[in-house]
Structure formats: structure tokens, C-alpha cells
Coordinates of C-alpha atoms in Angstrom, one line a residue:
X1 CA -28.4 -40.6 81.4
X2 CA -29.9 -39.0 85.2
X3 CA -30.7 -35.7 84.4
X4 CA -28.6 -32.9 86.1
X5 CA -29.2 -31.3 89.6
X6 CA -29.6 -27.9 89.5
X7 CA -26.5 -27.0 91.5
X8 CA -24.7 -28.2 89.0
X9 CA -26.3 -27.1 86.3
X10 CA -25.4 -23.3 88.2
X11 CA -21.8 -24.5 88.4
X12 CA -21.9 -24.6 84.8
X13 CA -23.4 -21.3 83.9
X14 CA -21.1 -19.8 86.6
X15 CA -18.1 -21.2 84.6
X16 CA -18.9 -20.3 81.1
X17 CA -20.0 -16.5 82.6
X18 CA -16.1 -16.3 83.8
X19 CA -15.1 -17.7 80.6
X20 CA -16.3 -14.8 78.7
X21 CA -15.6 -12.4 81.3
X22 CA -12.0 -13.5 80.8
X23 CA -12.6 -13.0 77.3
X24 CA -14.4 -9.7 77.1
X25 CA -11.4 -8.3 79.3
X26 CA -8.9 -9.4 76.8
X27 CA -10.5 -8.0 73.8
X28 CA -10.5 -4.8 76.3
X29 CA -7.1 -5.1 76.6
X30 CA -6.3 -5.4 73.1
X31 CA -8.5 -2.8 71.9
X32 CA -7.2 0.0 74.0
X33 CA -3.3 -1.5 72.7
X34 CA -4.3 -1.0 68.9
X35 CA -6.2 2.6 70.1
X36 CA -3.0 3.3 71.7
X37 CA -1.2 2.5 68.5
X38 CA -3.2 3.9 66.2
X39 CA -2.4 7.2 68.1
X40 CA 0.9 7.6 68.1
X41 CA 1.1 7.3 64.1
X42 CA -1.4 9.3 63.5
X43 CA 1.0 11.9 66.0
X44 CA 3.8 11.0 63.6
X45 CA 2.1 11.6 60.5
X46 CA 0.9 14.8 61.9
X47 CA 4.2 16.0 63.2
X48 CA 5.9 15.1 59.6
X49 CA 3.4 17.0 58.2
X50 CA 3.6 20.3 60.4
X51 CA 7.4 20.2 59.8
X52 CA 7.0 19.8 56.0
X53 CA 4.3 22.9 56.1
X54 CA 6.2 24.9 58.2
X55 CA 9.1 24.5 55.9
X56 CA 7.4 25.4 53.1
X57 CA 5.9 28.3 55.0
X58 CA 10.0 29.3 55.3
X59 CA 10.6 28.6 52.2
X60 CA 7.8 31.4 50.7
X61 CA 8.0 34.2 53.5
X62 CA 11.6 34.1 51.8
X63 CA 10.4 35.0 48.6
X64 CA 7.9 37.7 49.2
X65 CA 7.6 38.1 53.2
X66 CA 4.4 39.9 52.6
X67 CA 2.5 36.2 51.8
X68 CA 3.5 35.0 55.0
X69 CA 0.5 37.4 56.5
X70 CA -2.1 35.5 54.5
X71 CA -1.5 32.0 56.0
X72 CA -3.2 32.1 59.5
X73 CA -5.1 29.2 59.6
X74 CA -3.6 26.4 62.5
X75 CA -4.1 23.0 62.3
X76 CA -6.6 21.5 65.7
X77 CA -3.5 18.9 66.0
X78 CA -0.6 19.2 68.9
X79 CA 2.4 21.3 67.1
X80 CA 6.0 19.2 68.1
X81 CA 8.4 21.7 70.3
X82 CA 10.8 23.8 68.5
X83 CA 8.7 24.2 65.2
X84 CA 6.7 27.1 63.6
X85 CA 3.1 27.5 63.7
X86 CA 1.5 25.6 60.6
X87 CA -0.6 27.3 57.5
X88 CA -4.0 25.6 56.4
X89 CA -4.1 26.8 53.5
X90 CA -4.5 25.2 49.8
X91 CA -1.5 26.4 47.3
X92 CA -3.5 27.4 44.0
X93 CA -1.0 27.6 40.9
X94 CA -1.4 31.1 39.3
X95 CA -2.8 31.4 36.0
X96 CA -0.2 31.9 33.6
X97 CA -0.1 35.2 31.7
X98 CA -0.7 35.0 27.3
X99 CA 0.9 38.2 25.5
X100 CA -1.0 39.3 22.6
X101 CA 0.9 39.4 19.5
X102 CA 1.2 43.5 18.2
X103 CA -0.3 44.3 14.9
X104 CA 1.8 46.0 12.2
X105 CA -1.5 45.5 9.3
X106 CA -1.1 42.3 8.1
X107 CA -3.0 39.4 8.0
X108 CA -5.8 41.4 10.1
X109 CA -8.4 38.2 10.2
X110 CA -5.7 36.0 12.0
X111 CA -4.9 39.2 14.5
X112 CA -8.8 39.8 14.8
X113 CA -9.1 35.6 15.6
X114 CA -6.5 35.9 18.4
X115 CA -7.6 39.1 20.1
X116 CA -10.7 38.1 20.6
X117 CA -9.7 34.8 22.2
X118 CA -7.2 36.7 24.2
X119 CA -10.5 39.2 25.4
X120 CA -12.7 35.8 25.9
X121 CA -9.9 34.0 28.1
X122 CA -9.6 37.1 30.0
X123 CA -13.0 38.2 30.5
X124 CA -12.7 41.6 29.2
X125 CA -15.4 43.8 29.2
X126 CA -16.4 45.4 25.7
X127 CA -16.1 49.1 26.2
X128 CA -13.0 48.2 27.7
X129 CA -11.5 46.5 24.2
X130 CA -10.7 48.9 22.4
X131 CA -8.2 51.0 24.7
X132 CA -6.5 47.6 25.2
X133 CA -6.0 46.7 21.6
X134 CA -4.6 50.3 21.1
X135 CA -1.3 49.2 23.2
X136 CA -0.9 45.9 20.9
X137 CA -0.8 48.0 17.3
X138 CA 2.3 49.5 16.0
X139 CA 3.6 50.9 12.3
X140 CA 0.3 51.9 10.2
X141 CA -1.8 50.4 12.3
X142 CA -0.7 52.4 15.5
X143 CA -1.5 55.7 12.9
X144 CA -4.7 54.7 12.1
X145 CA -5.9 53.6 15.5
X146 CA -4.7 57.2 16.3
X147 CA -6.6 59.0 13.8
X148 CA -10.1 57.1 14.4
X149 CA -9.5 58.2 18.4
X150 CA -9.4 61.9 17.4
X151 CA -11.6 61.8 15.0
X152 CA -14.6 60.2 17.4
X153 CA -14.6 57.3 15.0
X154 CA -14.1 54.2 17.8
X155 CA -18.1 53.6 19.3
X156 CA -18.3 50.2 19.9
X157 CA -15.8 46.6 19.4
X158 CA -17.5 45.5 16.6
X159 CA -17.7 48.3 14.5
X160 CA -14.3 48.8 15.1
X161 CA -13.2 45.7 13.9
X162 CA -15.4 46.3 10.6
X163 CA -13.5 49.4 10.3
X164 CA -10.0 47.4 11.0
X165 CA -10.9 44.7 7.9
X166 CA -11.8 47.8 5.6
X167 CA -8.5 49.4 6.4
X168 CA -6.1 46.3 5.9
X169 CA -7.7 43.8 5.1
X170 CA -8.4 42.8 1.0
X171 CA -10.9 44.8 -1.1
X172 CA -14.5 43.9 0.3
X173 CA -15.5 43.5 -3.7
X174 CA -13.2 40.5 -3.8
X175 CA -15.3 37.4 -3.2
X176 CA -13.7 35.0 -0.7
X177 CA -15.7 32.0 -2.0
X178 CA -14.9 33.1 -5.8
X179 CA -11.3 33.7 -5.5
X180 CA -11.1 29.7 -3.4
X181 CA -12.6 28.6 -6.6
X182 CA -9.9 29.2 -8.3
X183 CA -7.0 29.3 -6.4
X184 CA -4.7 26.8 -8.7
X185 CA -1.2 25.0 -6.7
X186 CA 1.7 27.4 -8.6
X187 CA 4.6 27.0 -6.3
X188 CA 4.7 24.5 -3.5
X189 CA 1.9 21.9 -1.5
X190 CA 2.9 24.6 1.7
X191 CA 2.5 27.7 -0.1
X192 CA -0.7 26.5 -1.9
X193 CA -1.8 25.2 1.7
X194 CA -1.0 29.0 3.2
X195 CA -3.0 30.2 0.7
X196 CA -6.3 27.6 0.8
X197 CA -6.7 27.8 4.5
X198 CA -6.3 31.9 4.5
X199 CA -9.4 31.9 1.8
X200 CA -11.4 28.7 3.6
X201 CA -11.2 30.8 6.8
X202 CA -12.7 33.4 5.3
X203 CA -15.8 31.1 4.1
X204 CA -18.8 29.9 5.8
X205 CA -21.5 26.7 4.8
X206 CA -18.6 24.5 3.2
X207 CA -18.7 20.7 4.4
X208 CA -15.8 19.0 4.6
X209 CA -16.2 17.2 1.6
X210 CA -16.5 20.4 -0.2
X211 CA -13.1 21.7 1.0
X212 CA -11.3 18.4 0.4
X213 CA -12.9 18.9 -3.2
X214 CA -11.8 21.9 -3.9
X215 CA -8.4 21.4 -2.2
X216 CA -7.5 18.7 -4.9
X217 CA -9.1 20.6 -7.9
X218 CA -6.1 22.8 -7.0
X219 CA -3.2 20.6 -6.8
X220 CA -0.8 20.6 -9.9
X221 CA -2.1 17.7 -12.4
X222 CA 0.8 15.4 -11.8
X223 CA 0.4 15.8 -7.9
X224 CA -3.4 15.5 -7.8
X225 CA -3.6 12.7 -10.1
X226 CA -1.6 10.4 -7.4
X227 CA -3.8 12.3 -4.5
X228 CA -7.0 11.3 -6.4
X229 CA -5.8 7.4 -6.9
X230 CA -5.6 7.3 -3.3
X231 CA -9.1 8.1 -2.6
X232 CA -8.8 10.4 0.4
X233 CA -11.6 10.8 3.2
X234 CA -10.4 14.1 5.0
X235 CA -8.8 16.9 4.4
X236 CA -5.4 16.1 6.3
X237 CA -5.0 13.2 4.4
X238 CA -5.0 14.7 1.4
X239 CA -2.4 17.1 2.1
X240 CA -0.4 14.5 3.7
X241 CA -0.4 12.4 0.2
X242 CA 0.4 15.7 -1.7
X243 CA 3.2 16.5 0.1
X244 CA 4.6 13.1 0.3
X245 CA 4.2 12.8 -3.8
X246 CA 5.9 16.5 -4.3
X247 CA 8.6 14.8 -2.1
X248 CA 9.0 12.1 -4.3
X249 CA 8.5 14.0 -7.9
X250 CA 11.5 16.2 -6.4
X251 CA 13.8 13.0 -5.8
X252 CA 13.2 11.8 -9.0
X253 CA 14.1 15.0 -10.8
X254 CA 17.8 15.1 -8.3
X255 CA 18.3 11.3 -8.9
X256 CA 18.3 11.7 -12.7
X257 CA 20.6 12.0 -15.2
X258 CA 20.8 12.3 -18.8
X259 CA 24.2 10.6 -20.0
X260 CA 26.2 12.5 -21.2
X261 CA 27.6 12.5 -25.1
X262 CA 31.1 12.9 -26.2
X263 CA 32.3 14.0 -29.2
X264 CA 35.3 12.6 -31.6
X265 CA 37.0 14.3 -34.4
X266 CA 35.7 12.8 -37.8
X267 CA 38.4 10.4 -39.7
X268 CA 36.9 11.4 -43.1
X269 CA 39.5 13.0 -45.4
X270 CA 37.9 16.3 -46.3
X271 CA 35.4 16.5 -49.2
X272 CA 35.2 19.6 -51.5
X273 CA 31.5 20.5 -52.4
X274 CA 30.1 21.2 -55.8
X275 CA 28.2 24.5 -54.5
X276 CA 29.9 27.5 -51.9
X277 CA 27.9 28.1 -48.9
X278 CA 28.8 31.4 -46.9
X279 CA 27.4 29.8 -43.6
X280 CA 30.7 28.6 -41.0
X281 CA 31.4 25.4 -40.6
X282 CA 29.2 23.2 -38.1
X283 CA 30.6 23.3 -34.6
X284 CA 31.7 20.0 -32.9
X285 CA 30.0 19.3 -30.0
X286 CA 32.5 19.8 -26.3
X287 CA 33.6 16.9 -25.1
X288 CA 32.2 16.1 -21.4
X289 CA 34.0 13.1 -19.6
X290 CA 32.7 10.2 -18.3
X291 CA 30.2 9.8 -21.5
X292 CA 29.6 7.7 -24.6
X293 CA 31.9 8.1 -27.2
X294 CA 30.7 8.8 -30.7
X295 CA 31.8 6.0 -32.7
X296 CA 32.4 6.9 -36.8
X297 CA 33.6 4.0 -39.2
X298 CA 35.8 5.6 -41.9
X299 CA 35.4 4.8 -45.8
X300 CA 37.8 1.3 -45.5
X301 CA 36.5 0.5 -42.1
X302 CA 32.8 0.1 -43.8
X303 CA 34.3 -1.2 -46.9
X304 CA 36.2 -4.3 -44.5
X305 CA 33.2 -5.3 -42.1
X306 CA 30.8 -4.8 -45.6
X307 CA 32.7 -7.5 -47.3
X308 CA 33.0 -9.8 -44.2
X309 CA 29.1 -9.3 -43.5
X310 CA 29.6 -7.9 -40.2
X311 CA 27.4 -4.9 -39.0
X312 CA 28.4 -1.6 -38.9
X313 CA 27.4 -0.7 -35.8
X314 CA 28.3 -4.4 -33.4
X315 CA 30.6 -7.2 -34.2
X316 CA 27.9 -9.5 -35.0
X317 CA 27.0 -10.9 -38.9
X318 CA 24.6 -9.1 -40.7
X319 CA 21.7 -10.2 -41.8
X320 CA 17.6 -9.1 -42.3
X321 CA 16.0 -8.6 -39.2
X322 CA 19.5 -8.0 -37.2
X323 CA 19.2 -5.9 -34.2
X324 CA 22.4 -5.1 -32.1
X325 CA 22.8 -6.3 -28.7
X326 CA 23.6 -2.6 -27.1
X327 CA 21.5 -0.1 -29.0
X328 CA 23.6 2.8 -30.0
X329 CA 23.7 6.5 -29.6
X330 CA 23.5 8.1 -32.8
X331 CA 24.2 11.8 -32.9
X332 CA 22.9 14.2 -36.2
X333 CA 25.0 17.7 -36.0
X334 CA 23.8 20.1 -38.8
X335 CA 24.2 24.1 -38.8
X336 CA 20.7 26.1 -38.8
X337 CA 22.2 28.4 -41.3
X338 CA 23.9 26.3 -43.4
X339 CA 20.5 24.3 -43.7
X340 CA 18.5 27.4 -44.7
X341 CA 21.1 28.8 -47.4
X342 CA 21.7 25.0 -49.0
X343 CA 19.8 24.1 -52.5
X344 CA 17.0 21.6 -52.1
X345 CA 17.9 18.1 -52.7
X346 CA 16.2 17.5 -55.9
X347 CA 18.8 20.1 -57.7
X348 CA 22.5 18.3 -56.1
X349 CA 23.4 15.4 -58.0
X350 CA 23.8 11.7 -56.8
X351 CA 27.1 11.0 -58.3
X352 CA 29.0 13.2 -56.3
X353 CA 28.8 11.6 -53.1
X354 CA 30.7 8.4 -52.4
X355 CA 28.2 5.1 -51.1
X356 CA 30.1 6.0 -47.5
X357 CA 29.3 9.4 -47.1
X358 CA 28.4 10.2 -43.7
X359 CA 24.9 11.5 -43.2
X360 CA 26.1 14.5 -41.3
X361 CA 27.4 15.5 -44.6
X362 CA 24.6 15.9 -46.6
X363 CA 22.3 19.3 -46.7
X364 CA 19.2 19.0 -45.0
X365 CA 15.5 20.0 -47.1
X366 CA 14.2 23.0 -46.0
X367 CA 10.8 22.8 -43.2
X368 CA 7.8 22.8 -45.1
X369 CA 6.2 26.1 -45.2
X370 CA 2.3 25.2 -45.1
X371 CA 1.1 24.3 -41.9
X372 CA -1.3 21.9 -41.3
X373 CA -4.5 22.5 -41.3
X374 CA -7.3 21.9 -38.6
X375 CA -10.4 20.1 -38.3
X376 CA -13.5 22.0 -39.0
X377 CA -14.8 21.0 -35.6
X378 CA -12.4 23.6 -34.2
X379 CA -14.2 26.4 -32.4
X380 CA -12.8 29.8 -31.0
X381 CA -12.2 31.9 -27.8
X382 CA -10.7 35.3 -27.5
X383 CA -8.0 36.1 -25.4
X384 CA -10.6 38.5 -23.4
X385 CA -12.8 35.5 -21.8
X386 CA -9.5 33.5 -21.8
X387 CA -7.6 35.4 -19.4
X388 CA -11.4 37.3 -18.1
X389 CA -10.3 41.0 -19.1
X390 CA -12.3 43.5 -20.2
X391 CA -13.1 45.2 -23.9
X392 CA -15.6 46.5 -25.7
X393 CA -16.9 43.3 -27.1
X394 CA -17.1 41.7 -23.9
X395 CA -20.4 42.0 -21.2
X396 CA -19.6 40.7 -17.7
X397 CA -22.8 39.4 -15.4
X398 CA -23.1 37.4 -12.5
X399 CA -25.5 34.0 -12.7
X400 CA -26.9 31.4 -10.1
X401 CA -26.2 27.5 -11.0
X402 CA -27.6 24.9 -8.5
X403 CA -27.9 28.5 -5.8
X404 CA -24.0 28.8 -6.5
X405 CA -23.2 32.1 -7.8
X406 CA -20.8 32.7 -10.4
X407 CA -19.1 35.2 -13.3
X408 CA -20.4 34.8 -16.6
X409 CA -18.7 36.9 -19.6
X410 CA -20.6 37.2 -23.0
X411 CA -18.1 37.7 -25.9
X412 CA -18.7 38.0 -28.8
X413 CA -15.6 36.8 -30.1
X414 CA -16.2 32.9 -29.1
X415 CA -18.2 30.6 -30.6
X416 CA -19.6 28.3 -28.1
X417 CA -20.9 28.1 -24.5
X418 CA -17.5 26.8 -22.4
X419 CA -17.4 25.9 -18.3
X420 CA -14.4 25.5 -16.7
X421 CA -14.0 21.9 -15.3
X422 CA -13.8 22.5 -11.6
X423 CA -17.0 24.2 -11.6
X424 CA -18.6 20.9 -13.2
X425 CA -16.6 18.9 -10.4
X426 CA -17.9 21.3 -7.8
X427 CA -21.2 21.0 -8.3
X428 CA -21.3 17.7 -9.0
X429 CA -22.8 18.6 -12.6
X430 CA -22.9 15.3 -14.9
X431 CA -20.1 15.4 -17.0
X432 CA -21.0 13.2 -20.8
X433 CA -18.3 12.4 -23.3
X434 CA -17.4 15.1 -26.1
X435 CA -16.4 14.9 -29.6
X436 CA -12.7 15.8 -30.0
X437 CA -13.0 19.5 -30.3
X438 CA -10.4 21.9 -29.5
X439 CA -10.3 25.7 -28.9
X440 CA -8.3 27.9 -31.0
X441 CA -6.9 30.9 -28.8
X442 CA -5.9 34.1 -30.9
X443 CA -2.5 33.7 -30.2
X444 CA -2.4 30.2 -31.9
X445 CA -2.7 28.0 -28.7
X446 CA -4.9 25.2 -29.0
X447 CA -6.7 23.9 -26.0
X448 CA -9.2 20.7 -25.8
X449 CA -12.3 20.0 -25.0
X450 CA -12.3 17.7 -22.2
X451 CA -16.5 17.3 -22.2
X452 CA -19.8 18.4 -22.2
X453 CA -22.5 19.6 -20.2
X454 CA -26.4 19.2 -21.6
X455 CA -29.3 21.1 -20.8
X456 CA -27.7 22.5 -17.8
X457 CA -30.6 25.3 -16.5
X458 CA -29.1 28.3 -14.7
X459 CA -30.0 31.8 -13.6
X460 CA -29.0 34.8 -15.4
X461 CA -30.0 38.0 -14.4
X462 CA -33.6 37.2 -13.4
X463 CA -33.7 34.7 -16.5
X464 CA -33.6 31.5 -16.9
X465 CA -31.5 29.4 -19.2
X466 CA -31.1 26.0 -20.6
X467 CA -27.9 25.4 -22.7
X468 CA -25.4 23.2 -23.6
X469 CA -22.0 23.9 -22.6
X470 CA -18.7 22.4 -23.1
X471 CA -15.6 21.9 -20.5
X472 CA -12.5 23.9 -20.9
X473 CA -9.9 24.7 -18.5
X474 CA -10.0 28.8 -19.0
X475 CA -8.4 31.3 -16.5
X476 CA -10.9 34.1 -17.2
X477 CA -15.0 33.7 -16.0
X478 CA -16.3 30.8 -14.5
X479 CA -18.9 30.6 -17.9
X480 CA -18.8 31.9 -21.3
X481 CA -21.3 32.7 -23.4
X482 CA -20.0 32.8 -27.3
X483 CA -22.1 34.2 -30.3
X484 CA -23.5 30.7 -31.4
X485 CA -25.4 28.4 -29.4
X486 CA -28.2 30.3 -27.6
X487 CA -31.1 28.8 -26.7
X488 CA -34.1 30.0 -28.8
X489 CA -36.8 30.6 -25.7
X490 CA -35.9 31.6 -21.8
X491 CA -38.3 32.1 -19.2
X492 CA -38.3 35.5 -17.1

């Protein structure tokens, strides 16, 4: 192929430099079209927006015409005809206003919680808390508020909420973490919950475990045995499983009931008796509908199914080893009075009484008047370190186990060292297997030994102690020290 001239070869570049010429103007024209777009709906969107701002602007110079003063700011945008100026600025939502609850005197920690909160949230200044908590008291508290002010006794926020616990709050002898110990479940799961979290609020340096722990301990032994199959982890669980088994022991007890007897007049001719008793004559029992009767086979009626073979108490034959298809309801009436006055059963004789006598008819023996007697293993507690009250034979002191401390009472009126079972649980103490002893209370009560501690060291009074004590769900001291079973050596 002849290469080009150069006059054509410039006839080409001439033509491709209009080509893109035309092309360059084009994209011109195309740009300036979308620019010319893009403008007018960015108007729009402006205009929509002035209106909706200037309506809102209407809308709250309405309300309080004083606020309409504070929005001067003007958007840089062209405002539409026949619409008001515009407002700038940003709508902050106002911070809503928490009443404090007044304070009559009770429950003083949960008022003490919230107050301070309330002061926190609010950013109040110290010397500035104490006139303001003087509005929210009323009743004793308003007197005693007044009386500190006149009396100079209101310095500073927290000696005045020292002063406020003293006043009505419990007895600052009364240990928080003693008193949790042995809170026991006597009404409801709620009511023992009020109570457990009002004394674990009061405590400080208790894990979780320890509170779910102790929480159980104090359930009532039907409830906590189903709480403790279920092997809770926390604390809410535990008194969701409580609850639900009160729920269910309570639907049980409704659901059930006893069926209920009713009582026939006897067939049997009446029988004269060889001896007089002054006693009345045993009452029947009332008849209730809708129960089992009382079946009673006269004299003939046993004398016919006797000589056919049938039993006495089904239609089936007789034989050794029968048992009837429906058990029956038997029913023994006897008077109390006519039992004590009636001769013992050696002096009446046999003859008297017929083969079919009823059973109901014959005197009762008299309740043996020895009682039995108990296993020299048996050991003894007063009623003072039962119950923890005071006398003249008893000694009260305070002791340190694993840096726990607790009551210890010294009475000379038991005979071994006892620990009550939820301090063993508490502390995790090593609980062996005791022989069966039980405890003989003065008022005849017998209680039982439910095991043993060995060698368990603790701190009394400066001194240490190794002893031996034995588990026993008391009500009084947390340890008690009887008469026998000291050790023979302690170390001061």
C-alpha cells in the first residue's frame, strides 16, 4: 500500500478534530441540561422545606408567642412569595421532670437510695441538699427535720443522712448480715423476697453465689427441696422456681378432697350390758351427701353369706388369702369417756357377747400409762439457747469461724456443742454423718441430729478453739456451747 500524502493525511486530522469538537459541544450541552435540572429540585426541596418550617414556626409562636423571638436564624436559600421568614434552628426535646417521692419515716434506706439519684441526675450541689429534701418530708419526718434546723444540728449531706438512719431507721446494734442469716420463709416466696432483698441491700462483700445460698437456706423445706433439685445458677432463677413450686403446692392443696363418709343407723337389735356406765351414748356421725355409705351386715346377714362362703365385705367366695376387689371404708366410733370409765378387758366375760357382735360395741383398753423410754444417746438443750434468751445460767459472746462472725451462747444447761445447719452450709464447713442422736428440749420436744462437725477451730474471744460440734436446727445462737465436750487445751 503507497503511503499517504500529507494533504491527506491533514484532511484526516482536520476531520477527527471536528468530530470531537461536535462531541465536546454536546456533552456541553448536556451538562448545563442536568445543571439546569439539578437546580430546580434542589429549589423544590428547598421551598417544601421553608413552608414546612415556617409552619412549624406558626404552629409554636401559637403556643408561647414569646419563643418566636429566639428563632432568627434565615436560611442563604431564595424564600418562595407569600411565605414567612424561616428559623434555623435545631428543636431539642426538653428533659423531662422526676418528682421525688415525700418521706413519711419509713423505709429510710430506699428514700436515702432515691434522693440521692434524684441529686446526682440533677446535679445538685451539696450545701444545697439539705433545704431541698426539707420540701419532700412530711408526718414525723417533717418534725424532726424541723427540730435539727433550730437546733443547728444540719452541717453537712452526709451527716445528715447518718442522723436520718439513726432516727428511723432499725437499731444500729442489730446486725444486717446476722439477722440475713437467719431470716427463715414464714408466709409467702413475695413476702420472704421483700424481706431478703431489704437485708441484702443493707450488706456489702456477698457474691452472688453467697446470696443464692442463703436465699434457699430460707425457703420452707418442701419449697427449697424442689428449688435445690433444680440446681439453680442465679439468683432470679431461684425465685422463679420457688414461686412456681408455691404455685403448684397451692393447687394441689384446692384440687384435693378427702371423700366424704356417711353414716347409717345400725340394724342391731339393742344389747343390754352386764356393767352401767354413766358416760352418754356414742354420737353417730352427720350424714354428708354425695359420700360412701357405711355398710353393717346384721346378725342373719353374716349368719347367710357365713354358710354360703361368701365374704363379708364383697360378693366373692371366701377363702385364705382373699382380698376384695374395692377395698372398703371401715369406720371405728367409740366415746372418749365411755372408754376411760369402762373395766379393762381381762375382767368382762366372753360369753356374753354373741360371735356377731359388732366391734364398735366392745369397750376399748385404756392407753398405757408408761411412756416409752429413750435411748441413752439422747442429749439435752434448754429452752434458753433454744429460742437464744437470756438467764442466769446462760453467757452470750461473739466468735470468728473462717473470719465470719457469729453469736455463741454458753449454757450450762446443754450437754453438747450444737451449730445450726445453715451456718455449716454457709461456710461451706464439711458436714460427716452422725449417730442418730436426738435433742431433748425441756418442754418434751425432741429434735435430731442431722450431723456433725470435727475439729472445727474458731475464735472465741481472743482464744482459740478446736471442738466437735453437732448440727441442729435451733432458733436461738448461731453456736452453743453445753457443759460437756470442751476441749482440754486452747491457745491464747
Amino acid at each position: 500500500m503507497p503511503p499517504k500524502s500529507d494533504a491527506a493525511i491533514t484532511e484526516a486530522i482536520h476531520a477527527i478534530t471536528e468530530s470531537l469538537n461536535a462531541q465536546l459541544q454536546e456533552l456541553r450541552s448536556s451538562q448545563l441540561e442536568f445543571k439546569t435540572s439539578l437546580e430546580n429540585k434542589i429549589d423544590s426541596t428547598l421551598n417544601d422545606l421553608h413552608y414546612q418550617i415556617s409552619q412549624l414556626n406558626l404552629s409554636n409562636s401559637q403556643k408561647s408567642p414569646s419563643t418566636t423571638d429566639t428563632y432568627k436564624g434565615v436560611l442563604s436559600a431564595k424564600p418562595t412569595p407569600n411565605l414567612p421568614t424561616p428559623s434555623t434552628s435545631v428543636f431539642q426535646p426538653k428533659t423531662p421532670k422526676y418528682f421525688l417521692t415525700h418521706f413519711d419515716g419509713s423505709n429510710v434506706h430506699a428514700w436515702i437510695f432515691q434522693v440521692e439519684q434524684y441529686f446526682s441526675f440533677y446535679s445538685i450541689a451539696p450545701d444545697q441538699r439539705i433545704p431541698i429534701a426539707g420540701f419532700f418530708m412530711t408526718g414525723e419526718a417533717l418534725t424532726w427535720i424541723q427540730w435539727m434546723h433550730r437546733n443547728g444540728l444540719l452541717t453537712d449531706w452526709d451527716s445528715f443522712t447518718r442522723e436520718l438512719e439513726v432516727r428511723f431507721g432499725p437499731s444500729i446494734f442489730l446486725n444486717p448480715q446476722t439477722a440475713l442469716f437467719k431470716l427463715k420463709q414464714t408466709s409467702t416466696v413475695t413476702h420472704y423476697q421483700r424481706e431478703f432483698e431489704l437485708l441484702s441491700n443493707r450488706v456489702a462483700g456477698f457474691t452472688d453465689e453467697h446470696l443464692l445460698n442463703l436465699f434457699i437456706s430460707g425457703l420452707r423445706h418442701d419449697i427449697q427441696s424442689e428449688v435445690i433439685i433444680q440446681n439453680p445458677q442465679r439468683l432470679s432463677q431461684a425465685l422463679a422456681l420457688a414461686k412456681l413450686y408455691e404455685a403448684k403446692l397451692a393447687d394441689n392443696r384446692t384440687t384435693y378432697r378427702a371423700p366424704a363418709l356417711t353414716s347409717s343407723p345400725s340394724s342391731l337389735p339393742p344389747r343390754h350390758s352386764t356393767f352401767s356406765s354413766t358416760a352418754p351414748p356414742p354420737k353417730a356421725l352427720p350424714p354428708s351427701a354425695g359420700g360412701f355409705p357405711i355398710r353393717r351386715l346384721t346378725a342373719s346377714e353374716m349368719q347367710a353369706r357365713r354358710s354360703k362362703g361368701l365374704c363379708f365385705n364383697c360378693d366373692d367366695q371366701f377363702n385364705p388369702g382373699h382380698r376384695c376387689k374395692t377395698t372398703p371404708f371401715l369406720v371405728l366410733q367409740c366415746d372418749e369417756e365411755a372408754m376411760e370409765s369402762a373395766p379393762p378387758l381381762s375382767n368382762i366375760p366372753t360369753d356374753l357377747y354373741p360371735p356377731s357382735v359388732e366391734l364398735s360395741a366392745l369397750p376399748l383398753p385404756p392407753p398405757p400409762s408408761h411412756s416409752p423410754e429413750f435411748d441413752s444417746n439422747e442429749f439435752q438443750v434448754s429452752l434458753h439457747a433454744l429460742y437464744g434468751h437470756s438467764s442466769q445460767s446462760c453467757m452470750k459472746l461473739v466468735c470468728f469461724i473462717k473470719g465470719h462472725l457469729f453469736t455463741v451462747l454458753i449454757d450450762s444447761g446443754s450437754t453438747h456443742n450444737l451449730l445450726q445447719s445453715r451456718v455449716a452450709r454457709h461456710l461451706g464447713l464439711l458436714i460427716e454423718p452422725a449417730p442418730p442422736l436426738s435433742v431433748k428440749v425441756g418442754n418434751g420436744d425432741v429434735l435430731h441430729c442431722s450431723g456433725m462437725i470435727s475439729t472445727l477451730p474458731f475464735d472465741l474471744q481472743g482464744v482459740n478453739f478446736t471442738l466437735d460440734l453437732y448440727l441442729l436446727d435451733v432458733h436461738g445462737a448461731d453456736v452453743i456451747l453445753g457443759c460437756s465436750g470442751w476441749p482440754n487445751s486452747a491457745q491464747s
